[in-house]
PDB file of C-alpha atoms and ligand atoms in Angstrom:
ATOM      1  CA  UNK A 374     261.473  85.031  29.171  1.00 93.00           C
ATOM      2  CA  UNK A 375     263.139  82.635  31.540  1.00 96.00           C
ATOM      3  CA  UNK A 376     266.707  81.548  30.273  1.00 97.00           C
ATOM      4  CA  UNK A 377     269.174  79.121  31.896  1.00 97.00           C
ATOM      5  CA  UNK A 378     272.280  78.640  30.917  1.00 96.00           C
ATOM      6  CA  UNK A 379     275.059  75.798  31.385  1.00 96.00           C
ATOM      7  CA  UNK A 380     278.352  75.691  30.025  1.00 94.00           C
ATOM      8  CA  UNK A 381     282.077  74.719  30.725  1.00 93.00           C
ATOM      9  CA  UNK A 382     284.564  76.795  32.797  1.00 87.00           C
ATOM     10  CA  UNK A 383     286.507  78.907  30.901  1.00 85.00           C
ATOM     11  CA  UNK A 384     283.172  78.871  27.964  1.00 89.00           C
ATOM     12  CA  UNK A 385     283.321  82.875  27.706  1.00 87.00           C
ATOM     13  CA  UNK A 386     279.324  82.232  30.030  1.00 90.00           C
ATOM     14  CA  UNK A 387     279.812  85.560  31.998  1.00 88.00           C
ATOM     15  CA  UNK A 388     280.257  87.760  29.041  1.00 89.00           C
ATOM     16  CA  UNK A 389     277.501  85.054  26.718  1.00 93.00           C
ATOM     17  CA  UNK A 390     275.101  86.100  29.980  1.00 94.00           C
ATOM     18  CA  UNK A 391     275.721  89.717  30.857  1.00 94.00           C
ATOM     19  CA  UNK A 392     274.860  90.607  26.250  1.00 95.00           C
ATOM     20  CA  UNK A 393     271.785  88.103  26.784  1.00 95.00           C
ATOM     21  CA  UNK A 394     270.800  90.234  29.905  1.00 96.00           C
ATOM     22  CA  UNK A 395     271.609  93.579  28.090  1.00 96.00           C
ATOM     23  CA  UNK A 396     269.531  92.961  24.437  1.00 95.00           C
ATOM     24  CA  UNK A 397     267.322  91.390  26.800  1.00 95.00           C
ATOM     25  CA  UNK A 398     266.140  93.769  28.892  1.00 96.00           C
ATOM     26  CA  UNK A 399     265.867  91.319  31.626  1.00 97.00           C
ATOM     27  CA  UNK A 400     268.437  90.565  34.981  1.00 96.00           C
ATOM     28  CA  UNK A 401     271.346  88.444  34.903  1.00 95.00           C
ATOM     29  CA  UNK A 402     271.486  86.284  37.518  1.00 94.00           C
ATOM     30  CA  UNK A 403     274.590  84.408  39.264  1.00 90.00           C
ATOM     31  CA  UNK A 404     274.185  82.935  42.239  1.00 85.00           C
ATOM     32  CA  UNK A 405     277.516  83.365  43.639  1.00 81.00           C
ATOM     33  CA  UNK A 406     276.343  87.361  43.278  1.00 84.00           C
ATOM     34  CA  UNK A 407     272.507  86.246  44.802  1.00 87.00           C
ATOM     35  CA  UNK A 408     273.845  83.841  48.316  1.00 84.00           C
ATOM     36  CA  UNK A 409     275.782  87.211  48.562  1.00 84.00           C
ATOM     37  CA  UNK A 410     274.038  89.343  48.777  1.00 85.00           C
ATOM     38  CA  UNK A 411     270.647  88.011  50.732  1.00 84.00           C
ATOM     39  CA  UNK A 412     273.975  86.743  53.656  1.00 84.00           C
ATOM     40  CA  UNK A 413     274.572  90.685  53.255  1.00 86.00           C
ATOM     41  CA  UNK A 414     270.132  92.080  53.718  1.00 86.00           C
ATOM     42  CA  UNK A 415     271.150  89.256  56.872  1.00 85.00           C
ATOM     43  CA  UNK A 416     267.794  87.625  55.845  1.00 86.00           C
ATOM     44  CA  UNK A 417     266.905  83.743  57.406  1.00 87.00           C
ATOM     45  CA  UNK A 418     267.856  81.668  54.515  1.00 85.00           C
ATOM     46  CA  UNK A 419     270.858  84.620  53.923  1.00 85.00           C
ATOM     47  CA  UNK A 420     271.954  83.928  57.495  1.00 87.00           C
ATOM     48  CA  UNK A 421     271.817  80.276  57.102  1.00 86.00           C
ATOM     49  CA  UNK A 422     273.128  79.633  53.963  1.00 84.00           C
ATOM     50  CA  UNK A 423     276.365  82.317  54.738  1.00 84.00           C
ATOM     51  CA  UNK A 424     277.052  79.673  57.873  1.00 85.00           C
ATOM     52  CA  UNK A 425     278.261  77.517  55.262  1.00 84.00           C
ATOM     53  CA  UNK A 426     279.538  79.264  53.017  1.00 79.00           C
ATOM     54  CA  UNK A 427     281.678  80.647  55.611  1.00 81.00           C
ATOM     55  CA  UNK A 428     282.905  76.604  56.736  1.00 84.00           C
ATOM     56  CA  UNK A 429     283.788  75.392  53.309  1.00 79.00           C
ATOM     57  CA  UNK A 430     280.354  73.944  52.250  1.00 79.00           C
ATOM     58  CA  UNK A 431     277.834  73.763  50.154  1.00 80.00           C
ATOM     59  CA  UNK A 432     274.288  74.340  50.829  1.00 83.00           C
ATOM     60  CA  UNK A 433     271.502  71.961  50.471  1.00 87.00           C
ATOM     61  CA  UNK A 434     268.516  72.115  47.779  1.00 90.00           C
ATOM     62  CA  UNK A 435     265.576  73.457  49.850  1.00 90.00           C
ATOM     63  CA  UNK A 436     268.175  76.727  51.249  1.00 89.00           C
ATOM     64  CA  UNK A 437     268.934  77.655  48.246  1.00 91.00           C
ATOM     65  CA  UNK A 438     265.737  77.282  45.949  1.00 93.00           C
ATOM     66  CA  UNK A 439     265.108  79.690  48.531  1.00 91.00           C
ATOM     67  CA  UNK A 440     267.141  81.926  47.897  1.00 91.00           C
ATOM     68  CA  UNK A 441     266.105  81.677  44.226  1.00 93.00           C
ATOM     69  CA  UNK A 442     262.668  81.669  44.694  1.00 92.00           C
ATOM     70  CA  UNK A 443     263.054  85.089  46.599  1.00 90.00           C
ATOM     71  CA  UNK A 444     265.435  86.183  44.726  1.00 91.00           C
ATOM     72  CA  UNK A 445     263.400  85.769  41.002  1.00 94.00           C
ATOM     73  CA  UNK A 446     260.298  87.518  42.809  1.00 92.00           C
ATOM     74  CA  UNK A 447     261.214  91.247  43.212  1.00 92.00           C
ATOM     75  CA  UNK A 448     259.972  93.278  40.686  1.00 95.00           C
ATOM     76  CA  UNK A 449     263.371  93.314  38.587  1.00 94.00           C
ATOM     77  CA  UNK A 450     262.181  90.192  37.267  1.00 95.00           C
ATOM     78  CA  UNK A 451     258.789  90.744  36.163  1.00 93.00           C
ATOM     79  CA  UNK A 452     260.052  90.855  32.503  1.00 92.00           C
ATOM     80  CA  UNK A 453     262.287  87.767  32.994  1.00 96.00           C
ATOM     81  CA  UNK A 454     265.741  86.498  33.645  1.00 97.00           C
ATOM     82  CA  UNK A 455     268.527  85.402  33.241  1.00 97.00           C
ATOM     83  CA  UNK A 456     269.948  82.743  35.944  1.00 96.00           C
ATOM     84  CA  UNK A 457     273.441  81.849  35.651  1.00 93.00           C
ATOM     85  CA  UNK A 458     274.883  78.668  37.792  1.00 88.00           C
ATOM     86  CA  UNK A 459     271.387  76.760  38.505  1.00 93.00           C
ATOM     87  CA  UNK A 460     270.376  74.843  39.273  1.00 95.00           C
ATOM     88  CA  UNK A 461     272.919  72.254  40.015  1.00 91.00           C
ATOM     89  CA  UNK A 462     271.360  69.904  40.442  1.00 92.00           C
ATOM     90  CA  UNK A 463     268.061  68.395  39.575  1.00 94.00           C
ATOM     91  CA  UNK A 464     266.013  68.401  42.377  1.00 94.00           C
ATOM     92  CA  UNK A 465     267.200  71.383  42.453  1.00 95.00           C
ATOM     93  CA  UNK A 466     266.115  71.848  38.476  1.00 96.00           C
ATOM     94  CA  UNK A 467     262.466  69.592  39.596  1.00 96.00           C
ATOM     95  CA  UNK A 468     262.019  71.506  42.488  1.00 95.00           C
ATOM     96  CA  UNK A 469     262.948  74.995  40.548  1.00 96.00           C
ATOM     97  CA  UNK A 470     259.704  73.795  37.784  1.00 96.00           C
ATOM     98  CA  UNK A 471     257.376  73.772  40.062  1.00 95.00           C
ATOM     99  CA  UNK A 472     258.150  77.457  41.625  1.00 95.00           C
ATOM    100  CA  UNK A 473     257.523  78.266  37.955  1.00 96.00           C
ATOM    101  CA  UNK A 474     254.102  76.219  37.274  1.00 95.00           C
ATOM    102  CA  UNK A 475     252.953  77.649  40.896  1.00 95.00           C
ATOM    103  CA  UNK A 476     253.515  81.246  39.355  1.00 94.00           C
ATOM    104  CA  UNK A 477     251.735  80.124  35.860  1.00 94.00           C
ATOM    105  CA  UNK A 478     255.311  81.329  34.894  1.00 94.00           C
ATOM    106  CA  UNK A 479     256.417  79.615  31.467  1.00 93.00           C
ATOM    107  CA  UNK A 480     258.963  76.839  30.993  1.00 94.00           C
ATOM    108  CA  UNK A 481     263.085  77.981  31.060  1.00 96.00           C
ATOM    109  CA  UNK A 482     264.678  78.414  27.939  1.00 96.00           C
ATOM    110  CA  UNK A 483     268.087  76.416  28.801  1.00 97.00           C
ATOM    111  CA  UNK A 484     271.331  77.209  26.534  1.00 97.00           C
ATOM    112  CA  UNK A 485     273.996  74.494  26.391  1.00 96.00           C
ATOM    113  CA  UNK A 486     277.306  76.297  25.611  1.00 95.00           C
ATOM    114  CA  UNK A 487     279.458  73.409  24.585  1.00 94.00           C
ATOM    115  CA  UNK A 488     282.750  73.826  24.027  1.00 93.00           C
ATOM    116  CA  UNK A 489     285.641  70.463  23.534  1.00 93.00           C
ATOM    117  CA  UNK A 490     287.777  69.936  25.975  1.00 93.00           C
ATOM    118  CA  UNK A 491     290.451  70.119  24.072  1.00 93.00           C
ATOM    119  CA  UNK A 492     290.111  73.724  23.214  1.00 92.00           C
ATOM    120  CA  UNK A 493     288.953  75.297  27.029  1.00 92.00           C
ATOM    121  CA  UNK A 494     292.687  73.007  27.793  1.00 94.00           C
ATOM    122  CA  UNK A 495     293.852  75.351  25.223  1.00 92.00           C
ATOM    123  CA  UNK A 496     292.424  78.202  25.715  1.00 89.00           C
ATOM    124  CA  UNK A 497     293.234  78.297  29.493  1.00 90.00           C
ATOM    125  CA  UNK A 498     296.376  76.887  29.883  1.00 92.00           C
ATOM    126  CA  UNK A 499     297.598  79.944  26.701  1.00 93.00           C
ATOM    127  CA  UNK A 500     296.782  82.672  30.378  1.00 92.00           C
ATOM    128  CA  UNK A 501     299.738  84.048  32.025  1.00 95.00           C
ATOM    129  CA  UNK A 502     300.342  86.824  34.361  1.00 95.00           C
ATOM    130  CA  UNK A 503     302.202  89.465  35.748  1.00 96.00           C
ATOM    131  CA  UNK A 504     303.799  88.178  39.548  1.00 95.00           C
ATOM    132  CA  UNK A 505     303.341  91.984  40.264  1.00 96.00           C
ATOM    133  CA  UNK A 506     300.074  94.312  39.161  1.00 96.00           C
ATOM    134  CA  UNK A 507     298.441  90.582  38.790  1.00 94.00           C
ATOM    135  CA  UNK A 508     296.826  91.689  34.931  1.00 94.00           C
ATOM    136  CA  UNK A 509     295.971  88.511  33.230  1.00 92.00           C
ATOM    137  CA  UNK A 510     297.304  87.835  29.271  1.00 94.00           C
ATOM    138  CA  UNK A 511     296.218  84.933  27.474  1.00 91.00           C
ATOM    139  CA  UNK A 512     298.973  83.639  24.401  1.00 92.00           C
ATOM    140  CA  UNK A 513     296.253  83.265  21.955  1.00 87.00           C
ATOM    141  CA  UNK A 514     293.200  86.628  22.358  1.00 83.00           C
ATOM    142  CA  UNK A 515     295.442  89.270  24.809  1.00 89.00           C
ATOM    143  CA  UNK A 516     299.800  88.737  24.296  1.00 95.00           C
ATOM    144  CA  UNK A 517     301.554  91.135  26.057  1.00 97.00           C
ATOM    145  CA  UNK A 518     303.446  93.344  23.836  1.00 97.00           C
ATOM    146  CA  UNK A 519     306.284  91.395  24.373  1.00 96.00           C
ATOM    147  CA  UNK A 520     306.889  87.976  25.017  1.00 95.00           C
ATOM    148  CA  UNK A 521     306.848  86.794  27.915  1.00 95.00           C
ATOM    149  CA  UNK A 522     306.800  90.494  29.752  1.00 96.00           C
ATOM    150  CA  UNK A 523     304.281  92.536  31.145  1.00 97.00           C
ATOM    151  CA  UNK A 524     303.463  95.308  29.662  1.00 97.00           C
ATOM    152  CA  UNK A 525     303.034  98.006  32.386  1.00 96.00           C
ATOM    153  CA  UNK A 526     305.568  96.027  34.823  1.00 95.00           C
ATOM    154  CA  UNK A 527     307.863  94.710  32.544  1.00 96.00           C
ATOM    155  CA  UNK A 528     308.080  91.603  35.023  1.00 96.00           C
ATOM    156  CA  UNK A 529     308.286  87.937  33.997  1.00 97.00           C
ATOM    157  CA  UNK A 530     304.371  86.325  33.109  1.00 96.00           C
ATOM    158  CA  UNK A 531     303.312  83.228  35.589  1.00 96.00           C
ATOM    159  CA  UNK A 532     301.458  81.106  35.097  1.00 93.00           C
ATOM    160  CA  UNK A 533     299.119  80.594  38.174  1.00 90.00           C
ATOM    161  CA  UNK A 534     298.602  77.168  39.326  1.00 86.00           C
ATOM    162  CA  UNK A 535     295.176  77.191  38.837  1.00 84.00           C
ATOM    163  CA  UNK A 536     295.345  76.877  34.895  1.00 87.00           C
ATOM    164  CA  UNK A 537     297.692  73.702  34.342  1.00 90.00           C
ATOM    165  CA  UNK A 538     296.936  71.258  32.351  1.00 92.00           C
ATOM    166  CA  UNK A 539     295.939  69.329  35.278  1.00 92.00           C
ATOM    167  CA  UNK A 540     293.882  71.603  36.897  1.00 91.00           C
ATOM    168  CA  UNK A 541     291.806  72.623  34.828  1.00 91.00           C
ATOM    169  CA  UNK A 542     290.910  68.919  33.561  1.00 94.00           C
ATOM    170  CA  UNK A 543     290.115  68.464  36.447  1.00 92.00           C
ATOM    171  CA  UNK A 544     287.328  70.860  36.864  1.00 91.00           C
ATOM    172  CA  UNK A 545     286.202  69.663  33.256  1.00 93.00           C
ATOM    173  CA  UNK A 546     285.242  66.818  34.927  1.00 93.00           C
ATOM    174  CA  UNK A 547     283.680  68.142  38.163  1.00 91.00           C
ATOM    175  CA  UNK A 548     281.216  70.590  35.971  1.00 92.00           C
ATOM    176  CA  UNK A 549     280.588  67.451  33.640  1.00 93.00           C
ATOM    177  CA  UNK A 550     279.563  65.479  36.152  1.00 93.00           C
ATOM    178  CA  UNK A 551     277.663  68.692  37.779  1.00 90.00           C
ATOM    179  CA  UNK A 552     275.881  69.629  34.670  1.00 93.00           C
ATOM    180  CA  UNK A 553     275.353  66.411  32.496  1.00 95.00           C
ATOM    181  CA  UNK A 554     272.237  64.698  35.056  1.00 96.00           C
ATOM    182  CA  UNK A 555     270.682  67.749  34.877  1.00 97.00           C
ATOM    183  CA  UNK A 556     270.991  68.915  30.737  1.00 97.00           C
ATOM    184  CA  UNK A 557     269.670  64.644  30.510  1.00 97.00           C
ATOM    185  CA  UNK A 558     266.928  65.492  32.786  1.00 96.00           C
ATOM    186  CA  UNK A 559     266.170  69.061  31.123  1.00 97.00           C
ATOM    187  CA  UNK A 560     266.768  66.180  27.729  1.00 95.00           C
ATOM    188  CA  UNK A 561     266.919  66.531  23.785  1.00 91.00           C
ATOM    189  CA  UNK A 562     264.005  68.381  22.777  1.00 89.00           C
ATOM    190  CA  UNK A 563     264.254  71.625  25.655  1.00 93.00           C
ATOM    191  CA  UNK A 564     268.190  72.085  26.384  1.00 96.00           C
ATOM    192  CA  UNK A 565     269.170  73.775  22.542  1.00 96.00           C
ATOM    193  CA  UNK A 566     273.322  73.049  22.233  1.00 96.00           C
ATOM    194  CA  UNK A 567     275.152  76.589  20.715  1.00 96.00           C
ATOM    195  CA  UNK A 568     278.577  76.622  19.591  1.00 94.00           C
ATOM    196  CA  UNK A 569     280.794  77.862  21.901  1.00 91.00           C
ATOM    197  CA  UNK A 570     284.477  77.547  20.948  1.00 88.00           C
ATOM    198  CA  UNK A 571     283.135  79.929  17.908  1.00 86.00           C
ATOM    199  CA  UNK A 572     285.023  83.833  17.869  1.00 83.00           C
ATOM    200  CA  UNK A 573     282.481  85.743  21.090  1.00 84.00           C
ATOM    201  CA  UNK A 574     280.923  87.305  18.520  1.00 90.00           C
ATOM    202  CA  UNK A 575     279.999  83.972  16.541  1.00 93.00           C
ATOM    203  CA  UNK A 576     278.903  82.655  19.970  1.00 93.00           C
ATOM    204  CA  UNK A 577     276.454  86.161  20.488  1.00 94.00           C
ATOM    205  CA  UNK A 578     275.019  85.894  17.615  1.00 96.00           C
ATOM    206  CA  UNK A 579     274.624  82.250  17.874  1.00 96.00           C
ATOM    207  CA  UNK A 580     272.823  81.953  21.648  1.00 96.00           C
ATOM    208  CA  UNK A 581     270.202  85.504  20.672  1.00 96.00           C
ATOM    209  CA  UNK A 582     269.346  83.744  17.777  1.00 96.00           C
ATOM    210  CA  UNK A 583     268.129  79.734  19.076  1.00 96.00           C
ATOM    211  CA  UNK A 584     266.841  82.256  22.328  1.00 95.00           C
ATOM    212  CA  UNK A 585     264.928  84.196  19.249  1.00 95.00           C
ATOM    213  CA  UNK A 586     263.588  80.891  18.477  1.00 94.00           C
ATOM    214  CA  UNK A 587     262.961  80.130  21.737  1.00 92.00           C
ATOM    215  CA  UNK A 588     260.813  82.510  22.418  1.00 90.00           C
ATOM    216  CA  UNK A 589     258.854  82.096  18.974  1.00 88.00           C
ATOM    217  CA  UNK A 590     258.282  78.006  20.296  1.00 81.00           C
ATOM    218  CA  UNK A 591     258.283  77.600  23.370  1.00 53.00           C
ATOM    219  CA  UNK A 592     253.914  78.682  25.185  1.00 55.00           C
ATOM    220  CA  UNK A 593     254.073  82.349  27.489  1.00 49.00           C
ATOM    221  CA  UNK A 594     252.527  80.600  30.155  1.00 45.00           C
ATOM    222  CA  UNK A 595     251.441  77.082  30.456  1.00 40.00           C
TER     223      UNK A 595
HETATM  224 ZN1   ZN B 779     302.344  94.206  35.131  1.00 85.02          ZN
END
């Protein structure tokens, strides 16, 4: 089972990836973690990626694809895997498809966790942080016991710069510019959209049902 999970910032993708990994006994691999591991291991690809990342550059498709191809060869991926944050470009998606075909692996199940911009903005602008202990609150989901004040240190809570509406809207635009073409490339018949605006446990059941359904309709290996 090969799962690709797409969703905008703040959609709860990390939580759902962890759930799916446990539910289907597959590793959830985020590209960020994979890159850090490869850097640390000091492989040739890792060293190349490291150098680019420390300079703040974007790692090119060839290096990214190489690292992914190597990571999914590891024994823990024998029953499948979930990728979060890859592919990031259409050429990566195309190359990934070629790798899967070469290895006789099934087509990926593509899940798109969709949440309307307004809901994401509402969620993310509801975040507050304690300047003392850095604890994060959310006025919608995890409000402090006393309004505007940290439960632990009673310091007045602040809005982080990252959580300002302007920053969030910019991130959403960037996400759409990046992910839109990839979802389009996979096409409507492949991409399975799940409504991510529901409560997290409802989203979880919906994703689970979607994946089970996809498993029954995707031919195993071709
Ligand atoms: Zn605090």
